DNA sequence: TGCGGAACAC
DNA sequence: GTGTTCCGCA
């Protein structure tokens, strides 16, 4: 296991050698064992597979999106990259620095934003990420896809956790998804109380079996509310999306969609936090203990979810040694009074609607991000030994108080540039079906392009 | 600034 | 499979 940089300062680069594999000795076992959840905050346990290299065949090194999430989670890097705007949306404030950090992380001293952005674009097809058009250096996670590729058995449309919209298949359940099953739920929530596990999670709806035949028991998930639309395929998901219906959420999950986790349909949703406090920077702290059952019960013994009240977006939720679920912040979305819940708009879904945000974020997105972070905990490396001065960026905002907050992975033993990574592949069919517009809109031709022969 | 193709590395 | 690198294009 890599040793860790003791400094939270990303600029405190050691003189580690890290040169494209030959002399790069990054260890590859960063994710071999469940990482100490130094990055996680009180929340829901990640499913075990999140830590298991075998869960992603042949994969065990951090992926770029994991890395991005790491950075996003660290206050130290908020001057470099930070959540901003819509849920899951982040802006790379300092592209060069992010690229540099990524290069360090992957032992690619010549990494730059152009290359990094190419890697990010690679996620477009996978629908893990997409670009926020019109905003420089701004991208947006598709957490539902992150979940989907890890939970292929989950029906994104029928799952209360992962309600999704797929504009490319008419809003129906993702074609590559199967109905949510008790087994899948148990897999998702291995520590779900016994009373809420197994087949008891479902009630036979009387109709044919399948996504809409068996429904989740609401008493098992009281926070989901009592309205059927909360857990069955909501018709509203099939409807047009009021804001840029075609492209805003090209790969499915639309956290702002009225039907997705609509609090209007979940009147029982209690006020208070839906999410671990970590994602709500001060003063929007919340307590996991406020989470409705069964999530409050997922807390490790003695962990009330509040860690030193007033903590500002604590980033290292290590209490209990349990993996944590982290959700990106959404300013103003923390407290949901019943009134707020009930008043969540269904039309406007722009940035000024935190309630709508929160209403639709819910557990599904939390899970999504959790998956990402489940593979985190490896921190950032710093080598830079071969980086040219011009590649180096100084002045990364550093919180002098947060020295203990971040332990950056030492790259002194980088072993290779590319080791196997978690597998987030989706079927090519799914990909194609998910992006027809890309296939059609594609105008680039090879004729005018000179093949790069390196 | 952002995009995607292509070849390539691992 | 997941990038990395380079490229031309818009």
Coordinates of N, CA and C in Angstrom, one line a residue, chain A residues 32 43 49 72 91 262 282 433:
Chain A
X32 N -7.1 -2.8 -3.1 CA -7.2 -4.3 -2.8 C -8.0 -4.5 -1.6
X43 N -23.0 8.1 6.9 CA -23.9 7.8 5.9 C -24.2 6.3 5.8
X49 N -19.2 -4.9 -2.4 CA -18.4 -5.0 -3.6 C -17.7 -3.8 -4.0
X72 N -13.2 16.6 -5.3 CA -14.4 17.4 -5.0 C -14.7 17.3 -3.5
X91 N -17.3 22.2 -11.3 CA -16.5 23.1 -12.1 C -15.0 22.9 -11.8
X262 N -39.9 12.5 -6.4 CA -40.6 13.7 -6.1 C -41.1 13.7 -4.7
X282 N -20.8 23.7 5.9 CA -21.3 24.6 7.0 C -22.0 25.8 6.3
X433 N -27.8 3.0 -27.8 CA -29.2 3.4 -27.7 C -29.3 4.6 -26.9

